CSV table of C-alpha atoms in Angstrom, one decimal:
chain,number,residue,atom,x,y,z
A,22,MET,CA,0.1,-0.1,0.0
A,23,ALA,CA,1.0,3.6,-0.3
A,24,SER,CA,2.3,3.7,3.4
A,25,GLY,CA,4.2,0.5,3.0
A,26,SER,CA,6.1,1.7,-0.2
A,27,GLY,CA,6.5,5.0,1.4
A,28,ARG,CA,8.1,3.5,4.4
A,29,ARG,CA,10.6,1.6,2.1
A,30,GLY,CA,11.1,4.8,0.4
A,31,GLY,CA,11.8,6.3,3.5
A,32,LEU,CA,14.3,3.6,4.4
A,33,ARG,CA,16.3,4.2,1.5
A,34,LEU,CA,16.3,8.0,2.1
A,35,ALA,CA,17.4,7.4,5.6
A,36,ARG,CA,20.3,5.2,4.4
A,37,ILE,CA,21.5,8.0,2.2
A,38,LEU,CA,21.2,10.5,4.7
A,39,SER,CA,23.3,8.8,7.6
A,40,GLY,CA,25.3,5.5,7.4
A,41,ASN,CA,24.9,5.1,11.3
A,42,VAL,CA,21.1,5.2,11.3
A,43,ASN,CA,21.1,2.1,9.2
A,44,SER,CA,22.4,-0.1,11.9
A,45,TYR,CA,19.7,0.8,14.4
A,46,LEU,CA,16.9,-0.4,12.0
A,47,SER,CA,18.6,-3.9,11.9
A,48,SER,CA,17.4,-6.5,14.4
A,49,GLY,CA,17.6,-5.8,18.2
A,50,ALA,CA,19.3,-3.2,20.5
A,51,GLU,CA,22.5,-5.3,21.4
A,52,LYS,CA,23.4,-5.9,17.8
A,53,ALA,CA,22.6,-2.5,16.8
A,54,SER,CA,25.0,-0.9,19.3
A,55,THR,CA,27.9,-3.3,18.8
A,56,ALA,CA,27.6,-2.9,15.1
A,57,ALA,CA,27.5,0.9,15.5
A,58,TRP,CA,30.4,0.7,17.5
A,59,ARG,CA,32.4,-1.7,15.1
A,60,SER,CA,31.2,0.9,12.3
A,61,THR,CA,32.7,3.9,14.0
A,62,GLY,CA,36.0,2.2,14.6
A,63,GLN,CA,38.2,3.2,17.6
A,64,LEU,CA,36.5,5.9,19.5
A,65,SER,CA,37.4,9.3,20.9
A,66,SER,CA,34.4,9.2,23.1
A,67,ALA,CA,34.0,12.9,22.9
A,68,GLU,CA,32.3,13.2,19.7
A,69,ILE,CA,30.3,9.9,19.4
A,70,ALA,CA,28.5,10.1,22.6
A,71,PRO,CA,26.2,7.0,22.7
A,72,PHE,CA,29.0,4.5,21.7
A,73,GLY,CA,31.6,6.3,23.8
A,74,ALA,CA,29.7,5.8,27.0
A,75,ARG,CA,29.7,2.2,26.5
A,76,SER,CA,33.4,1.7,26.0
A,77,VAL,CA,34.6,4.1,28.8
A,78,SER,CA,32.5,2.2,31.2
A,79,GLY,CA,34.1,-1.1,29.9
A,80,GLN,CA,37.4,0.4,31.0
A,81,ILE,CA,36.2,1.1,34.6
A,82,VAL,CA,34.9,-2.5,35.0
A,83,ARG,CA,38.2,-3.8,33.6
A,84,ASN,CA,40.2,-1.5,36.1
A,85,ARG,CA,37.9,-2.8,39.1
A,86,LEU,CA,38.7,-6.3,38.2
A,87,ARG,CA,42.4,-5.7,38.2
A,88,SER,CA,42.2,-4.1,41.7
A,89,ARG,CA,40.3,-7.0,42.8
A,90,MET,CA,43.1,-9.3,42.1
A,91,VAL,CA,45.5,-7.1,43.9
A,92,ALA,CA,43.1,-7.0,46.8
A,93,ALA,CA,42.9,-10.8,47.0
A,94,SER,CA,46.8,-11.2,47.2
A,95,LYS,CA,46.8,-8.4,50.0
A,96,LEU,CA,44.1,-10.3,51.8
A,97,ARG,CA,45.9,-13.6,51.7
A,98,ASN,CA,49.1,-12.0,53.3
A,99,VAL,CA,47.1,-10.5,56.1
A,100,GLN,CA,45.0,-13.5,56.8
A,101,VAL,CA,48.0,-15.7,57.1
A,102,LYS,CA,49.5,-13.2,59.5
A,103,ALA,CA,46.3,-13.0,61.5
A,104,GLU,CA,45.6,-16.9,61.7
A,105,ASN,CA,49.2,-17.3,63.1
A,106,SER,CA,48.6,-14.7,65.8
A,107,ARG,CA,45.6,-16.5,67.2
A,108,GLY,CA,48.0,-18.9,69.0
A,109,LEU,CA,49.2,-15.9,71.0
A,110,TRP,CA,46.1,-15.3,73.0
A,111,GLN,CA,44.6,-18.7,73.2
A,112,PRO,CA,46.8,-20.0,76.0
A,113,PHE,CA,45.8,-16.8,77.9
A,114,THR,CA,42.0,-17.3,77.5
A,115,ALA,CA,42.7,-20.9,78.6
A,116,LEU,CA,44.4,-19.8,81.7
A,117,LEU,CA,42.8,-16.5,82.6
A,118,GLY,CA,39.4,-17.0,81.1
A,119,ASP,CA,37.2,-14.5,79.2
A,120,ALA,CA,34.5,-13.0,81.2
A,121,PRO,CA,32.5,-10.4,79.0
A,122,ALA,CA,29.9,-9.9,81.8
A,123,THR,CA,32.4,-8.7,84.5
A,124,LYS,CA,30.9,-5.7,86.3
A,125,VAL,CA,33.6,-3.3,87.1
A,126,ASP,CA,34.0,0.3,88.2
A,127,LYS,CA,36.4,1.5,85.7
A,128,LYS,CA,36.3,0.2,82.0
A,129,LEU,CA,38.3,0.9,78.9
A,130,ILE,CA,36.7,0.2,75.7
A,131,VAL,CA,39.4,-0.1,72.8
A,132,THR,CA,37.5,0.3,69.5
A,133,ILE,CA,39.5,-0.9,66.6
A,134,SER,CA,38.4,0.4,63.2
A,135,SER,CA,39.9,1.1,59.7
A,136,ASP,CA,41.4,4.4,58.4
A,137,LYS,CA,40.1,4.0,54.9
A,138,GLY,CA,36.8,3.9,53.7
A,139,LEU,CA,34.9,1.7,51.1
A,140,CYS,CA,34.9,-1.3,53.4
A,141,GLY,CA,31.3,-2.0,53.9
A,142,GLY,CA,29.8,-2.0,57.3
A,143,ILE,CA,32.6,-3.3,59.5
A,144,ASN,CA,33.2,0.1,61.2
A,145,SER,CA,29.6,0.8,61.9
A,146,THR,CA,29.2,-2.4,63.5
A,147,VAL,CA,32.3,-2.0,65.7
A,148,VAL,CA,30.9,1.5,66.8
A,149,LYS,CA,27.6,0.0,67.5
A,150,TYR,CA,28.8,-2.6,69.8
A,151,SER,CA,31.0,-0.1,71.6
A,152,ARG,CA,28.1,2.1,72.2
A,153,ALA,CA,26.1,-0.8,73.4
A,154,LEU,CA,28.8,-1.5,75.8
A,155,VAL,CA,28.8,1.9,77.3
A,156,ARG,CA,24.9,1.7,77.8
A,157,LEU,CA,25.2,-1.6,79.3
A,158,ASN,CA,27.7,-0.2,81.9
A,159,ALA,CA,25.5,2.9,82.5
A,160,LEU,CA,22.7,0.2,83.3
A,161,ASP,CA,25.1,-1.5,85.9
A,162,HIS,CA,26.2,1.7,87.6
A,163,GLY,CA,23.5,4.5,87.4
A,164,PRO,CA,24.3,7.8,86.7
A,165,ASP,CA,27.8,9.0,87.9
A,166,ASP,CA,29.5,12.4,87.8
A,167,LYS,CA,32.8,11.0,86.6
A,168,PRO,CA,32.1,8.6,83.5
A,169,ALA,CA,33.3,5.1,84.6
A,170,VAL,CA,33.9,4.3,80.9
A,171,VAL,CA,36.6,5.7,78.7
A,172,TYR,CA,37.3,5.1,75.1
A,173,VAL,CA,40.5,4.4,73.2
A,174,ILE,CA,39.9,4.6,69.5
A,175,VAL,CA,42.0,3.1,67.0
A,176,GLY,CA,41.4,4.1,63.4
A,177,GLU,CA,40.0,7.2,61.5
A,178,LYS,CA,36.5,5.9,60.8
A,179,GLY,CA,35.9,4.9,64.3
A,180,LYS,CA,37.0,8.2,65.6
A,181,ALA,CA,34.8,10.0,62.9
A,182,GLN,CA,31.7,8.1,64.3
A,183,LEU,CA,32.3,8.2,68.0
A,184,GLN,CA,33.4,11.9,67.9
A,185,ARG,CA,29.9,12.9,67.2
A,186,ASP,CA,28.2,11.9,70.4
A,187,SER,CA,30.7,10.5,72.8
A,188,LYS,CA,33.7,13.0,72.7
A,189,LYS,CA,33.8,13.4,76.5
A,190,LEU,CA,34.5,9.8,76.9
A,191,ILE,CA,37.4,9.5,74.5
A,192,SER,CA,40.9,9.3,76.2
A,193,LEU,CA,43.2,8.4,73.3
A,194,TYR,CA,43.1,8.1,69.6
A,195,PHE,CA,45.7,6.2,67.4
A,196,GLY,CA,45.8,6.9,63.7
A,197,GLU,CA,47.7,6.0,60.5
A,198,MET,CA,48.1,2.4,61.9
A,199,ARG,CA,48.6,0.8,58.5
A,200,LYS,CA,51.3,3.1,57.2
A,201,GLN,CA,53.7,0.2,58.0
A,202,SER,CA,52.3,-3.3,58.2
A,203,VAL,CA,51.2,-4.2,61.6
A,204,CYS,CA,53.7,-5.6,63.8
A,205,PHE,CA,54.1,-6.7,67.4
A,206,THR,CA,56.4,-3.8,68.4
A,207,GLN,CA,53.8,-1.3,67.2
A,208,CYS,CA,51.0,-3.0,69.2
A,209,SER,CA,53.0,-3.3,72.3
A,210,MET,CA,53.8,0.3,72.0
A,211,MET,CA,50.2,1.4,71.5
A,212,ALA,CA,49.3,-1.1,74.6
A,213,ASP,CA,52.1,0.6,76.8
A,214,GLU,CA,50.7,3.8,75.8
A,215,ILE,CA,47.1,2.9,77.1
A,216,LEU,CA,48.4,1.2,80.2
A,217,LYS,CA,50.3,4.4,81.2
A,218,SER,CA,47.7,6.9,80.5
A,219,ASN,CA,44.7,5.2,82.1
A,220,GLU,CA,43.5,3.6,85.3
A,221,TYR,CA,41.3,0.7,84.6
A,222,ASP,CA,39.7,-2.5,86.1
A,223,ALA,CA,38.8,-4.2,82.9
A,224,ILE,CA,39.6,-3.6,79.1
A,225,GLN,CA,37.1,-4.6,76.4
A,226,MET,CA,38.3,-4.7,73.0
A,227,VAL,CA,35.9,-4.4,70.2
A,228,TYR,CA,37.1,-5.5,66.7
A,229,ASN,CA,35.9,-7.8,63.6
A,230,LYS,CA,37.1,-11.2,63.7
A,231,PHE,CA,37.8,-12.6,60.5
A,232,ASN,CA,35.8,-15.6,59.7
A,233,SER,CA,35.9,-15.8,55.8
A,234,VAL,CA,36.0,-13.4,52.9
A,235,VAL,CA,32.2,-12.7,53.3
A,236,SER,CA,31.8,-13.0,57.1
A,237,PHE,CA,33.3,-11.0,59.9
A,238,LEU,CA,32.2,-11.3,63.3
A,239,PRO,CA,32.1,-8.5,65.7
A,240,THR,CA,33.9,-9.8,68.9
A,241,VAL,CA,34.5,-8.3,72.3
A,242,ALA,CA,37.6,-9.4,74.0
A,243,THR,CA,37.6,-8.9,77.8
A,244,LEU,CA,40.8,-8.4,79.8
A,245,LEU,CA,40.7,-8.0,83.4
A,246,SER,CA,43.4,-5.9,85.2
A,247,PRO,CA,45.8,-8.0,87.4
A,248,GLN,CA,44.1,-6.8,90.6
A,249,GLN,CA,40.9,-7.9,89.4
A,250,LEU,CA,42.2,-11.3,88.4
A,251,LEU,CA,43.3,-11.7,91.8
A,252,ALA,CA,40.1,-10.4,93.6
A,253,GLY,CA,37.7,-12.2,91.5
A,254,ASN,CA,38.9,-15.5,90.5
A,255,GLN,CA,39.7,-18.0,93.3
A,256,GLU,CA,40.2,-20.9,91.4
A,257,LEU,CA,42.5,-19.3,89.0
A,258,THR,CA,44.9,-18.2,91.8
A,259,GLY,CA,44.4,-21.7,93.2
A,260,GLU,CA,45.6,-23.1,90.0
A,261,LEU,CA,48.6,-20.5,89.8
A,262,ASP,CA,49.7,-21.8,93.3
A,263,ALA,CA,50.2,-25.2,91.8
A,264,TYR,CA,53.3,-23.8,89.9
A,265,GLU,CA,56.6,-23.1,91.4
A,266,ILE,CA,57.6,-19.5,90.4
A,267,GLU,CA,61.3,-19.1,90.0
A,268,GLY,CA,63.1,-15.9,91.0
A,269,ALA,CA,61.9,-13.3,93.4
A,270,ASP,CA,58.5,-12.7,91.8
A,271,THR,CA,55.6,-13.3,93.9
A,272,LYS,CA,52.2,-14.3,92.4
A,273,GLU,CA,50.9,-10.7,92.0
A,274,GLU,CA,54.0,-9.8,90.0
A,275,VAL,CA,53.5,-12.8,87.7
A,276,LEU,CA,49.8,-11.9,87.2
A,277,GLN,CA,50.6,-8.2,86.7
A,278,ASN,CA,53.3,-9.2,84.0
A,279,LEU,CA,50.9,-11.8,82.4
A,280,GLY,CA,48.0,-9.2,82.4
A,281,GLU,CA,50.1,-6.7,80.6
A,282,PHE,CA,51.4,-9.2,78.2
A,283,GLN,CA,47.9,-10.5,77.5
A,284,PHE,CA,46.9,-7.0,76.6
A,285,ALA,CA,49.6,-6.6,74.1
A,286,CYS,CA,49.1,-10.0,72.3
A,287,MET,CA,45.5,-9.4,72.3
A,288,MET,CA,45.9,-6.0,70.8
A,289,PHE,CA,48.2,-7.7,68.1
A,290,ASN,CA,45.6,-10.2,67.2
A,291,ALA,CA,42.7,-7.6,67.4
A,292,MET,CA,44.7,-5.4,64.8
A,293,LEU,CA,45.4,-8.1,62.5
A,294,GLU,CA,41.9,-9.6,62.5
A,295,ASN,CA,40.4,-6.3,61.9
A,296,ALA,CA,42.9,-5.6,59.0
A,297,THR,CA,42.1,-8.9,57.4
A,298,SER,CA,38.4,-8.0,57.8
A,299,GLU,CA,38.8,-4.7,56.4
A,300,MET,CA,40.5,-6.3,53.3
A,301,GLY,CA,37.8,-8.8,52.8
A,302,ALA,CA,35.0,-6.1,53.2
A,303,GLN,CA,36.8,-4.1,50.8
A,304,MET,CA,36.9,-6.8,48.4
A,305,SER,CA,33.2,-7.7,48.7
A,306,ALA,CA,32.2,-4.0,48.5
A,307,MET,CA,34.2,-3.6,45.4
A,308,GLU,CA,32.8,-6.7,43.8
A,309,ASN,CA,29.4,-5.7,44.6
A,310,SER,CA,29.7,-2.3,43.4
A,311,THR,CA,31.1,-3.5,40.1
A,312,ARG,CA,28.4,-5.9,39.7
A,313,ASN,CA,25.7,-3.3,40.3
A,314,ALA,CA,27.3,-0.6,38.0
A,315,SER,CA,27.5,-3.4,35.2
A,316,ASP,CA,24.0,-4.0,35.6
A,317,MET,CA,22.9,-0.5,35.6
A,318,LEU,CA,25.0,0.0,32.4
A,319,ASP,CA,23.3,-2.8,30.8
A,320,SER,CA,19.7,-1.7,31.5
A,321,LEU,CA,20.7,2.2,30.8
A,322,THR,CA,22.2,1.1,27.3
A,323,LEU,CA,18.9,-0.7,26.5
A,324,THR,CA,16.9,2.1,27.5
A,325,TYR,CA,19.1,4.6,25.6
A,326,ASN,CA,18.9,2.5,22.5
A,327,ARG,CA,15.2,2.1,22.6
A,328,SER,CA,14.6,5.7,23.1
A,329,LEU,CA,17.2,6.4,20.0
A,330,GLN,CA,15.0,4.0,17.8
A,331,ALA,CA,11.8,5.7,18.8
A,332,SER,CA,13.2,9.1,18.0
A,333,ILE,CA,14.5,7.9,14.6
A,334,THR,CA,11.5,6.1,13.7
A,335,THR,CA,9.4,9.4,14.5
A,336,GLU,CA,11.7,11.4,12.1
A,337,LEU,CA,11.4,8.6,9.3
A,338,ILE,CA,7.6,8.9,9.6
A,339,ASP,CA,7.9,12.6,9.2
A,340,ILE,CA,10.2,12.4,6.2
A,341,ILE,CA,8.1,9.6,4.6
A,342,SER,CA,4.8,11.4,5.0
A,343,GLY,CA,6.5,14.6,3.7
A,344,ALA,CA,7.7,12.6,0.5
A,345,ALA,CA,4.3,10.9,0.2
A,346,ALA,CA,2.7,14.4,0.2
A,347,LEU,CA,5.0,15.8,-2.3
A,348,GLU,CA,4.2,12.7,-4.6
A,349,GLY,CA,0.5,12.5,-3.9
B,29,MET,CA,48.2,0.0,87.9
B,30,SER,CA,51.6,1.3,88.7
B,31,GLY,CA,54.4,0.0,90.7
B,32,ALA,CA,54.9,-3.2,92.7
B,33,ALA,CA,52.4,-5.2,94.6
B,34,ALA,CA,52.4,-4.3,98.3
B,35,GLY,CA,55.3,-5.6,100.2
B,36,ALA,CA,57.1,-7.4,97.3
B,37,ALA,CA,60.4,-6.0,95.9
B,38,ALA,CA,59.8,-4.9,92.2
B,39,PRO,CA,62.1,-5.8,89.4
B,40,TYR,CA,64.5,-3.1,88.5
B,41,TRP,CA,62.6,-2.3,85.3
B,42,ARG,CA,59.3,-1.7,87.0
B,43,ASN,CA,60.9,0.5,89.6
B,44,ALA,CA,62.3,2.6,86.7
B,45,GLY,CA,58.7,3.0,85.3
B,46,MET,CA,58.6,0.4,82.5
B,47,THR,CA,55.7,-2.0,82.1
B,48,TYR,CA,56.4,-5.7,81.4
B,49,ILE,CA,55.7,-5.0,77.7
B,50,SER,CA,58.2,-2.3,77.2
B,51,TYR,CA,60.6,-4.5,79.1
B,52,ALA,CA,60.0,-7.6,76.9
B,53,ASN,CA,60.2,-5.4,73.7
B,54,THR,CA,63.4,-3.8,74.7
B,55,CYS,CA,64.9,-7.3,75.3
B,56,ALA,CA,63.5,-8.3,72.0
B,57,ALA,CA,65.3,-5.2,70.2
B,58,MET,CA,68.4,-6.0,72.1
B,59,VAL,CA,68.3,-9.7,70.8
B,60,ARG,CA,67.7,-8.4,67.1
B,61,ASN,CA,70.6,-6.2,67.3
B,62,CYS,CA,72.7,-9.2,67.8
B,63,LEU,CA,71.7,-11.1,64.8
B,64,LYS,CA,74.2,-11.5,61.8
B,65,GLU,CA,73.9,-9.5,59.0
B,66,PRO,CA,71.2,-10.4,56.3
B,67,HIS,CA,68.8,-11.5,59.1
B,68,LYS,CA,69.4,-8.6,61.2
B,69,THR,CA,68.1,-6.1,58.5
B,70,LYS,CA,65.2,-8.4,57.7
B,71,ALA,CA,64.3,-8.3,61.3
B,72,LEU,CA,64.8,-4.7,61.6
B,73,ASN,CA,62.8,-3.9,58.7
B,74,ARG,CA,60.0,-6.3,59.8
B,75,GLU,CA,59.3,-4.4,63.0
B,76,GLN,CA,59.0,-0.9,61.6
B,77,VAL,CA,56.6,1.2,63.7
B,78,TYR,CA,54.7,4.2,62.7
B,79,TYR,CA,51.5,5.6,64.3
B,80,LYS,CA,50.2,8.8,65.4
B,81,LEU,CA,48.8,9.4,68.9
B,82,GLN,CA,46.4,12.0,70.0
B,83,THR,CA,45.3,12.4,73.6
B,84,TYR,CA,42.0,14.0,74.6
B,85,GLN,CA,41.6,16.0,77.5
B,86,GLU,CA,38.0,17.1,78.5
B,87,GLY,CA,36.7,16.0,75.1
B,88,GLU,CA,38.9,18.1,73.2
B,89,PRO,CA,41.8,16.8,70.9
B,90,GLN,CA,45.1,17.8,71.8
B,91,LYS,CA,48.1,18.1,69.3
B,92,PRO,CA,48.8,14.7,67.6
B,93,VAL,CA,52.2,13.3,68.3
B,94,VAL,CA,53.8,11.0,65.8
B,95,ARG,CA,55.8,7.9,67.0
B,96,GLU,CA,57.9,6.0,64.6
B,97,THR,CA,61.0,4.0,64.8
B,98,PRO,CA,63.9,5.5,62.6
B,99,PRO,CA,64.1,3.8,59.2
B,100,ALA,CA,66.5,0.7,59.3
B,101,PRO,CA,69.6,0.8,57.1
B,102,PRO,CA,68.9,-0.6,53.6
B,103,LEU,CA,69.6,-4.3,52.9
B,104,LYS,CA,73.2,-4.6,52.3
B,105,LYS,CA,74.1,-7.1,49.4
B,106,GLU,CA,76.9,-9.6,50.3
């Protein structure tokens, strides 16, 4: 019919007008965009906006893949260190016990967080647990004029979150921990600083324990001060009596040394576990964001192509009806 | 939390104000210094420390202090 022949005429007219448009009228959006991309050859994204968009984001996706491999190898390194360091505190827990529900007068909460962002929710969970511990402590003691709980914050992200509402409770802040890789000397220096600047009855360290690349368990490690250990735990001190202590050290001396050393070991392990969790969370966050970005890119490309086809069809109809009007 | 238990004679390092941790680490540093060459620089490089410490007084952050070990001499090729 007239419209049919007019349409075919319009097609031929369109082909003459621009070579690119032809590809959109062939089958399907995918084929159209790739064919168009091939036909235009290598791209400078500036001039040819639709095809340029597709190739530039392909580049970004490839970059993310590469940084994922790098992150995986970094993760493996820290993970090995963290798992090896677990053997440091296990004998302590076997000997001295782990009592998270202790009610003491002075508590020190060490919140271990990361310096860098883009690591998912691990820092917010750690901060949430620390705040919960403070509230639990407040429940135990009722309102006091001097706070019975003091924060020691490790890591930029923790400080940013806790500074908002708990500024009065912060005692120390350690930053830029990961500039050199975590080593025992560093952790013991930090532990030393904390011990020297605060009087406490119990320390509770909040960190993310590494379970697997996708699972990090927020953990609270409780360390009692030597006086608490002596006072509270009768069977423990009974056990220690079974050992003969060489040298001039008394039991109190030994317990004090043990308590300090336990703090340094736990600090070391907690820093390593948190670092491993941070790397794992970064990896999964990057992976998720890459996948989301690719999905969004695909759906947007389809929408773009569809609307482009619609506008071209409209133009063609105009041309064809114009041509038909001229003829008829 | 400072000083010896009542009645017992404290070891010299505790009287000098060190904690057990600083005592143990000082001993470890001395042992590391006794190592022979390629192991020595490897060990010293492994135990590099850098961190920034900021104390808070009455809720206000004070000036941050950087604590770091001096960089170890570069690995000598033998």
